[in-house]
mmCIF file of C-alpha atoms in Angstrom:
data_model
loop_
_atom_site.group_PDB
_atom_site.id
_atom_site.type_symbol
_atom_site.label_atom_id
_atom_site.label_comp_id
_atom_site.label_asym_id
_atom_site.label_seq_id
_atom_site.Cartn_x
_atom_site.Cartn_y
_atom_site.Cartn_z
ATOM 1 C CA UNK A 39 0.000 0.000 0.000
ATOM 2 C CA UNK A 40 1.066 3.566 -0.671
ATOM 3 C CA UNK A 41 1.974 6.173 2.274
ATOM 4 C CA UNK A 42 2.951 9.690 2.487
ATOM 5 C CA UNK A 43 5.400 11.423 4.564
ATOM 6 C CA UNK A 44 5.694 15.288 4.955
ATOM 7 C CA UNK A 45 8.040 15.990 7.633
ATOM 8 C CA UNK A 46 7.810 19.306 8.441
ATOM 9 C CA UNK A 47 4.086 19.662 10.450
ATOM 10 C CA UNK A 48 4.709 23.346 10.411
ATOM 11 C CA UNK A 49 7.134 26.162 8.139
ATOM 12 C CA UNK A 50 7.181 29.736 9.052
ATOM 13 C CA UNK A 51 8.836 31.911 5.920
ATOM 14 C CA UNK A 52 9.469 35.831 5.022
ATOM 15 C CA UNK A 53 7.370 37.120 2.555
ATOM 16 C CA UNK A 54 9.430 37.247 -0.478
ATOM 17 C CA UNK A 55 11.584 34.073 0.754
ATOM 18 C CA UNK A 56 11.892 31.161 -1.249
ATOM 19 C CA UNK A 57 9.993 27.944 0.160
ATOM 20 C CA UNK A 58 10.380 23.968 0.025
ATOM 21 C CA UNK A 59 7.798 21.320 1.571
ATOM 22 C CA UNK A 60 9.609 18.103 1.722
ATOM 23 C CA UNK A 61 7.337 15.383 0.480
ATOM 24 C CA UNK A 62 8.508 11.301 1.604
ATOM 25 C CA UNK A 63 6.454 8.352 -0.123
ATOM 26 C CA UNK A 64 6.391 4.485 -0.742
ATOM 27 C CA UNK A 65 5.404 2.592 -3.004
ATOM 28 C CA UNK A 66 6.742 -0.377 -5.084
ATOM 29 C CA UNK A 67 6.442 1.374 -8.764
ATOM 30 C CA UNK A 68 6.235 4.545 -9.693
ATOM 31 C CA UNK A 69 3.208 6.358 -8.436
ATOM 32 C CA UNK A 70 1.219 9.349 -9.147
ATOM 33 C CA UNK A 71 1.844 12.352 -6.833
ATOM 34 C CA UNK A 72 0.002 15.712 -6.030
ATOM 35 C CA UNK A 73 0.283 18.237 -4.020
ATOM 36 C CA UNK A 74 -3.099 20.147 -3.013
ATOM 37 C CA UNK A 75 -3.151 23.350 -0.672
ATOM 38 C CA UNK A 76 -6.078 24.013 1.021
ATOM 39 C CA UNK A 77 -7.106 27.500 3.001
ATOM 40 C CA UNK A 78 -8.781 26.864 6.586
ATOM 41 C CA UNK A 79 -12.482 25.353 6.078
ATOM 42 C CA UNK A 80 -12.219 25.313 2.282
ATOM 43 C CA UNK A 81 -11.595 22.398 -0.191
ATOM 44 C CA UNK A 82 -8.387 21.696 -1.683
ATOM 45 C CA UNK A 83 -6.745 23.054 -4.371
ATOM 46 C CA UNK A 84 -4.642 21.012 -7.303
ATOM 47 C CA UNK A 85 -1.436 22.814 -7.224
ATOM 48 C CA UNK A 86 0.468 20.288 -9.537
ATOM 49 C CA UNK A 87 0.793 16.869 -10.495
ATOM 50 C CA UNK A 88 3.573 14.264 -11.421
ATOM 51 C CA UNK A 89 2.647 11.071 -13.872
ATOM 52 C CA UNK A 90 5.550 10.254 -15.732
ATOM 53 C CA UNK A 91 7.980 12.053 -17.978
ATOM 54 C CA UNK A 92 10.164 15.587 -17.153
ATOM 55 C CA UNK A 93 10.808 15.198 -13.259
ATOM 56 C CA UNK A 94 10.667 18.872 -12.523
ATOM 57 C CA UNK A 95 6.526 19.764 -13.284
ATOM 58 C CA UNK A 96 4.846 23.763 -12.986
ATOM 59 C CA UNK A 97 1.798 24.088 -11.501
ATOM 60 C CA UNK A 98 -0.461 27.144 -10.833
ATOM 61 C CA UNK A 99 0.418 30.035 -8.527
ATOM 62 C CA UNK A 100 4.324 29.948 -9.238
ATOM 63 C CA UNK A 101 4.649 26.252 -7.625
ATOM 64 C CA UNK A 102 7.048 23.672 -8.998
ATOM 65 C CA UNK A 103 7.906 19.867 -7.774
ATOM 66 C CA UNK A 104 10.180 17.901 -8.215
ATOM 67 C CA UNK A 105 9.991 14.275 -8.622
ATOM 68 C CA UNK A 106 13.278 12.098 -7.339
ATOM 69 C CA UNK A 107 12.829 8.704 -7.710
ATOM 70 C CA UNK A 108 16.222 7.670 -5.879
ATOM 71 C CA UNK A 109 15.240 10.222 -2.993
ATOM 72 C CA UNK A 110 11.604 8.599 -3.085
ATOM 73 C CA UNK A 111 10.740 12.122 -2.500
ATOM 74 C CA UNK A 112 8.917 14.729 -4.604
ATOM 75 C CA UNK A 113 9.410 18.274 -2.822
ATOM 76 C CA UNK A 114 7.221 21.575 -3.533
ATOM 77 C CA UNK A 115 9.784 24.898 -4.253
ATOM 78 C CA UNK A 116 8.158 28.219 -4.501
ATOM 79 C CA UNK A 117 10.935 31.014 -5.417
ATOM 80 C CA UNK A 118 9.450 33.962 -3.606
ATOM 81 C CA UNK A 119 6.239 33.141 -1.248
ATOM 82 C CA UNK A 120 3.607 35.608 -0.832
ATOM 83 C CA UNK A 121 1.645 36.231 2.189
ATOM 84 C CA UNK A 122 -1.591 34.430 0.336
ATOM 85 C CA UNK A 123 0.177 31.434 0.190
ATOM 86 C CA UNK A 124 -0.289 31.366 3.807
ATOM 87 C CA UNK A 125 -2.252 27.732 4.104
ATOM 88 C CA UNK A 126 -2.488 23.904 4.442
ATOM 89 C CA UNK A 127 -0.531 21.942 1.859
ATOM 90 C CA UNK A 128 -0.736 18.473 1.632
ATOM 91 C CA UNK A 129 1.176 15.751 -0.809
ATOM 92 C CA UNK A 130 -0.715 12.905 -2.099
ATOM 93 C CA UNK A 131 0.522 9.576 -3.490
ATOM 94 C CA UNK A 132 -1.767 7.251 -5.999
ATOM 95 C CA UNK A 133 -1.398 3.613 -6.898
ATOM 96 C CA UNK A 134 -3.030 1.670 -9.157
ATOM 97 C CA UNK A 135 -6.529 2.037 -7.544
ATOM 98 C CA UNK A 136 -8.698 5.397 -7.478
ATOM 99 C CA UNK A 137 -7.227 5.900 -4.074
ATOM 100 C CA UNK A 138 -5.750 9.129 -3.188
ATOM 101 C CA UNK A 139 -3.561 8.707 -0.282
ATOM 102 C CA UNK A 140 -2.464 12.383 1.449
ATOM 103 C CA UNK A 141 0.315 13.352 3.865
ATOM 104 C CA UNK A 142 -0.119 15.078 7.534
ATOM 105 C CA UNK A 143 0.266 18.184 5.501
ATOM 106 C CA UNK A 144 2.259 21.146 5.981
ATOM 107 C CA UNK A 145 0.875 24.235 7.931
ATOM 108 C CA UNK A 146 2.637 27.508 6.277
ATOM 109 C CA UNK A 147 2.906 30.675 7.790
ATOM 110 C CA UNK A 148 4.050 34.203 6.108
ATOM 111 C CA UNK A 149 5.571 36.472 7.878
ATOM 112 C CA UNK A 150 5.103 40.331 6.688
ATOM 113 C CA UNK B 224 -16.837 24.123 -15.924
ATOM 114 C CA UNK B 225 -14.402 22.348 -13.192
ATOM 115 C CA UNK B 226 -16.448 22.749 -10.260
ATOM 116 C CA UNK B 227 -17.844 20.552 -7.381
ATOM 117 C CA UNK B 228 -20.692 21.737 -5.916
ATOM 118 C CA UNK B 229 -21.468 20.520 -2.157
ATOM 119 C CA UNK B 230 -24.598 21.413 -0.434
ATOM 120 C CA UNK B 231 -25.122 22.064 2.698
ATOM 121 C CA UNK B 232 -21.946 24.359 3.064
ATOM 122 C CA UNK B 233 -22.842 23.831 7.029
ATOM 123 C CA UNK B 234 -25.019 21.481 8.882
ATOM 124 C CA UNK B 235 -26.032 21.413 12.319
ATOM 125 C CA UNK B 236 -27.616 17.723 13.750
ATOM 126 C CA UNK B 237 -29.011 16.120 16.218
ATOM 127 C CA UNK B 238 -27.821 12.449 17.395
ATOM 128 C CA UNK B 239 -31.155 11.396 16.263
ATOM 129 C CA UNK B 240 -31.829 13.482 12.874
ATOM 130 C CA UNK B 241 -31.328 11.855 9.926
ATOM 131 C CA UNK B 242 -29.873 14.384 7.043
ATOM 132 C CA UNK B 243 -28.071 14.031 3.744
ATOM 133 C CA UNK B 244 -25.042 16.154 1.776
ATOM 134 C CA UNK B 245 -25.137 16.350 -1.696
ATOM 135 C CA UNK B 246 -22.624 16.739 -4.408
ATOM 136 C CA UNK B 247 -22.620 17.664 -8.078
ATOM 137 C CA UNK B 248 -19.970 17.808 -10.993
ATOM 138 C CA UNK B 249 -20.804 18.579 -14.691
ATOM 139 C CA UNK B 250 -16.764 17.292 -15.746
ATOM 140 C CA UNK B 251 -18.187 14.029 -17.269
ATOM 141 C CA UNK B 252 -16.442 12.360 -14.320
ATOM 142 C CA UNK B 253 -16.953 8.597 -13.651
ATOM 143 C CA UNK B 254 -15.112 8.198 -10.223
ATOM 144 C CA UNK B 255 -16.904 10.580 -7.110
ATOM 145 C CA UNK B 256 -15.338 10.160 -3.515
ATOM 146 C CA UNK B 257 -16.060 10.835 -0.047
ATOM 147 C CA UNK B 258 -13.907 11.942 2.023
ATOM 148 C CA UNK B 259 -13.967 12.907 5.946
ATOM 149 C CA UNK B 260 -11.803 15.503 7.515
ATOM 150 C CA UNK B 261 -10.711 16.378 11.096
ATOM 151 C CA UNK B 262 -9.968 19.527 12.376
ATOM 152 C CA UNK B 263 -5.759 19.709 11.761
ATOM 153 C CA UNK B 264 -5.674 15.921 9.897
ATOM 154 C CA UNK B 265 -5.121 15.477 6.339
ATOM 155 C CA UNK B 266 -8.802 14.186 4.214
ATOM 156 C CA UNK B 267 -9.306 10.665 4.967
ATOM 157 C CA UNK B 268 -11.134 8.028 2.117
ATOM 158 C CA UNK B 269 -14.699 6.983 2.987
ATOM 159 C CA UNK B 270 -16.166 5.770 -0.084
ATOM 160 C CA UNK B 271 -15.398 5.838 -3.991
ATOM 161 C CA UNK B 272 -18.183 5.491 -7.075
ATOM 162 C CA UNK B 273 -16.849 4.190 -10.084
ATOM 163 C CA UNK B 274 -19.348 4.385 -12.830
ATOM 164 C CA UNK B 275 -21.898 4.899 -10.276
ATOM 165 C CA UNK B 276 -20.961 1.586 -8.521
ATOM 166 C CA UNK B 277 -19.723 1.284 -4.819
ATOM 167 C CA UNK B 278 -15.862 0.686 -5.262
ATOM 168 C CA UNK B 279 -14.462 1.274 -2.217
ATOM 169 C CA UNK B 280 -15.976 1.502 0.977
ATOM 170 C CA UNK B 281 -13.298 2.244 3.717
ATOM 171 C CA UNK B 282 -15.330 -0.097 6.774
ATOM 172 C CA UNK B 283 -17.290 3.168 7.154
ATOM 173 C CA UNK B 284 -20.164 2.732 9.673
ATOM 174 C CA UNK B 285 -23.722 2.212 8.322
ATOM 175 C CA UNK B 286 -24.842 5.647 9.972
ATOM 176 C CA UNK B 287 -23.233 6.464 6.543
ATOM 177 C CA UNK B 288 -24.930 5.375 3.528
ATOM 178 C CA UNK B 289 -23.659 6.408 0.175
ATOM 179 C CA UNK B 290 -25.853 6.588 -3.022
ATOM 180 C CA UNK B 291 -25.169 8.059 -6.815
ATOM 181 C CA UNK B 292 -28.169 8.292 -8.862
ATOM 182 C CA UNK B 293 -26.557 9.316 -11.751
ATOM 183 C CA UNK B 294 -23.356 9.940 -13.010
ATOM 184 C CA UNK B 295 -23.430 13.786 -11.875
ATOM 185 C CA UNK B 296 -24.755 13.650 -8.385
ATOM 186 C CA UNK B 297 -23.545 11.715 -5.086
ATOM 187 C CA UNK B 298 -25.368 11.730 -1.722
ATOM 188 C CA UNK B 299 -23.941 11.010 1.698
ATOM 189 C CA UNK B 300 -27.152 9.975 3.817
ATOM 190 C CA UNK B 301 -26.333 10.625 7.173
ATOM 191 C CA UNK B 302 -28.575 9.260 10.407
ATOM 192 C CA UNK B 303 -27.603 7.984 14.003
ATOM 193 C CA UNK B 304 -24.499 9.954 14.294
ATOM 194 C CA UNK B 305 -22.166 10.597 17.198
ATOM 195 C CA UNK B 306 -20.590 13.956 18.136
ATOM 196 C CA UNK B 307 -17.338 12.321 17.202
ATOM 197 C CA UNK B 308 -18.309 12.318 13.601
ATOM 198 C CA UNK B 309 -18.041 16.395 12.876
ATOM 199 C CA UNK B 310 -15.787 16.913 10.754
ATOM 200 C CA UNK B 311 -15.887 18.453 7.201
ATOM 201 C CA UNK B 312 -16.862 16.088 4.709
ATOM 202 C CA UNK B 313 -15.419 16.696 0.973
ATOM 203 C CA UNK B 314 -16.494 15.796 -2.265
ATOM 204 C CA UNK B 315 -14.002 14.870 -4.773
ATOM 205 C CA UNK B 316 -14.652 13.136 -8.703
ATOM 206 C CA UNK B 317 -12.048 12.041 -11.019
ATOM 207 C CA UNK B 318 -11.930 11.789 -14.716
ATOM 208 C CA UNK B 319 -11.814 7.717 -15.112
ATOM 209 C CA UNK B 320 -11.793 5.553 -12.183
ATOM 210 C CA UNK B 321 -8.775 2.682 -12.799
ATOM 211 C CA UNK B 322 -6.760 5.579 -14.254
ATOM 212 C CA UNK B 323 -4.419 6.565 -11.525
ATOM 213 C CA UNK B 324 -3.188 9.374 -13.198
ATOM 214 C CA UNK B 325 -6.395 11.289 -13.223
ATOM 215 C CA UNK B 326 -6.574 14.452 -10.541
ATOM 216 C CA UNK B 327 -9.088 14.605 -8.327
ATOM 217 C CA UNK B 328 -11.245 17.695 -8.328
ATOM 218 C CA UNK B 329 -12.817 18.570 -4.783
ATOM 219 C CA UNK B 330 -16.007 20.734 -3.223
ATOM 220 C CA UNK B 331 -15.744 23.289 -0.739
ATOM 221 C CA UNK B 332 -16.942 20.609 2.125
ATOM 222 C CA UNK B 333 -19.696 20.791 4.169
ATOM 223 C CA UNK B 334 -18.741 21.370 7.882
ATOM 224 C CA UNK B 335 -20.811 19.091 9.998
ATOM 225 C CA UNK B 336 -21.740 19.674 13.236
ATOM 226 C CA UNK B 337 -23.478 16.734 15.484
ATOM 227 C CA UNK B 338 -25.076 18.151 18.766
#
């Protein structure tokens, strides 16, 4: 079975700073990964996705991810946060069923 | 259109009341989901339609009873609860069901409160 691992429960950053959410998960092929970001008592938010192919995918708001396969990790990198980015992020692993397996998730907080 | 609607956006219940949530996509999806969320915990799995089938159920209690009457709409029939089970409870549909590579969309949630 699949299983996620974000280490960091909580990340405090400078506006303007660069971020990175560190993103752990197993599974015996390759899988499909996401990260969502959700703001408090809303739904989440598809920030990007990983399938196959170029290792380093965009998504929307600025984000990338990287995919490592020898790391087993695929970590979220935002070059210059903003204080809306202030939010819940979560990383998701899927296998070969329709189930979408998510992390502890991240809490971020932006400093002005 | 990429939207999931959920209705109620809140709900407040008695132990006794029975109630249902309701979610709608217009994607063409075949795969809708329930999921449950506690306050400060990541969205965990309850059930998954495929093709307006039962797929997965998660060993959910039976004071939850899924249904999809049609491809578009899934209900979450709720009666019996405890005050354990507030939480918000998310909507999500997929593309094709069997294709792992297909994101899931999600609703705002509907925050439920059991009193």
């Amino acid at each position: 079975a699949q299983s996620v691992t974000q280490p960091d429960i909580h990340i405090t950053v400078s506006e303007g700073a660069s971020l990175e959410l560190r993103c752990n998960y197993s599974y015996g092929a390759t899988p499909y990964l996401f990260w969502y970001v959700q703001s408090p008592g809303q739904g989440l938010q598809l920030l990007l996705k990983y399938f196959s192919g170029d290792t380093l995918v965009q998504g929307i708001k600025g984000f990338e991810a990287e995919f490592k396969r020898s790391q087993s990790s695929f970590n979220l990198r935002k070059p210059s946060v903003h204080w809306s980015d202030a939010a819940e992020y979560f990383c998701a692993v899927q296998g070969g069923s329709e189930k979408l397996v998510f992390g502890k998730g991240t809490k971020l907080t932006v400093n002005p | 259109d990429t939207e999931v609607t959920q209705t109620p956006k809140h709900l407040v219940m008695g132990m006794t009341n029975k109630k249902s949530l309701k979610c709608e996509q217009h994607m063409g999806h075949r795969a809708m989901y329930w999921y449950k969320q506690k306050a400060k915990k990541p969205p965990e799995l309850m059930f998954v339609y495929s093709y307006e089938k039962l797929s997965i159920n998660e060993s959910v209690p039976s004071r939850f009873s899924p249904e999809c009457p049609n491809s578009s709409l899934l209900n979450l029939h709720l009666h019996a609860l405890q005050p354990e089970d507030s939480a918000l409870y998310l909507c999500a549909s997929s593309q094709d069901p069997g294709q792992g590579s297909a994101e899931a969309f999600f609703g705002q949630g509907t925050r439920l409160t059991v009193v």
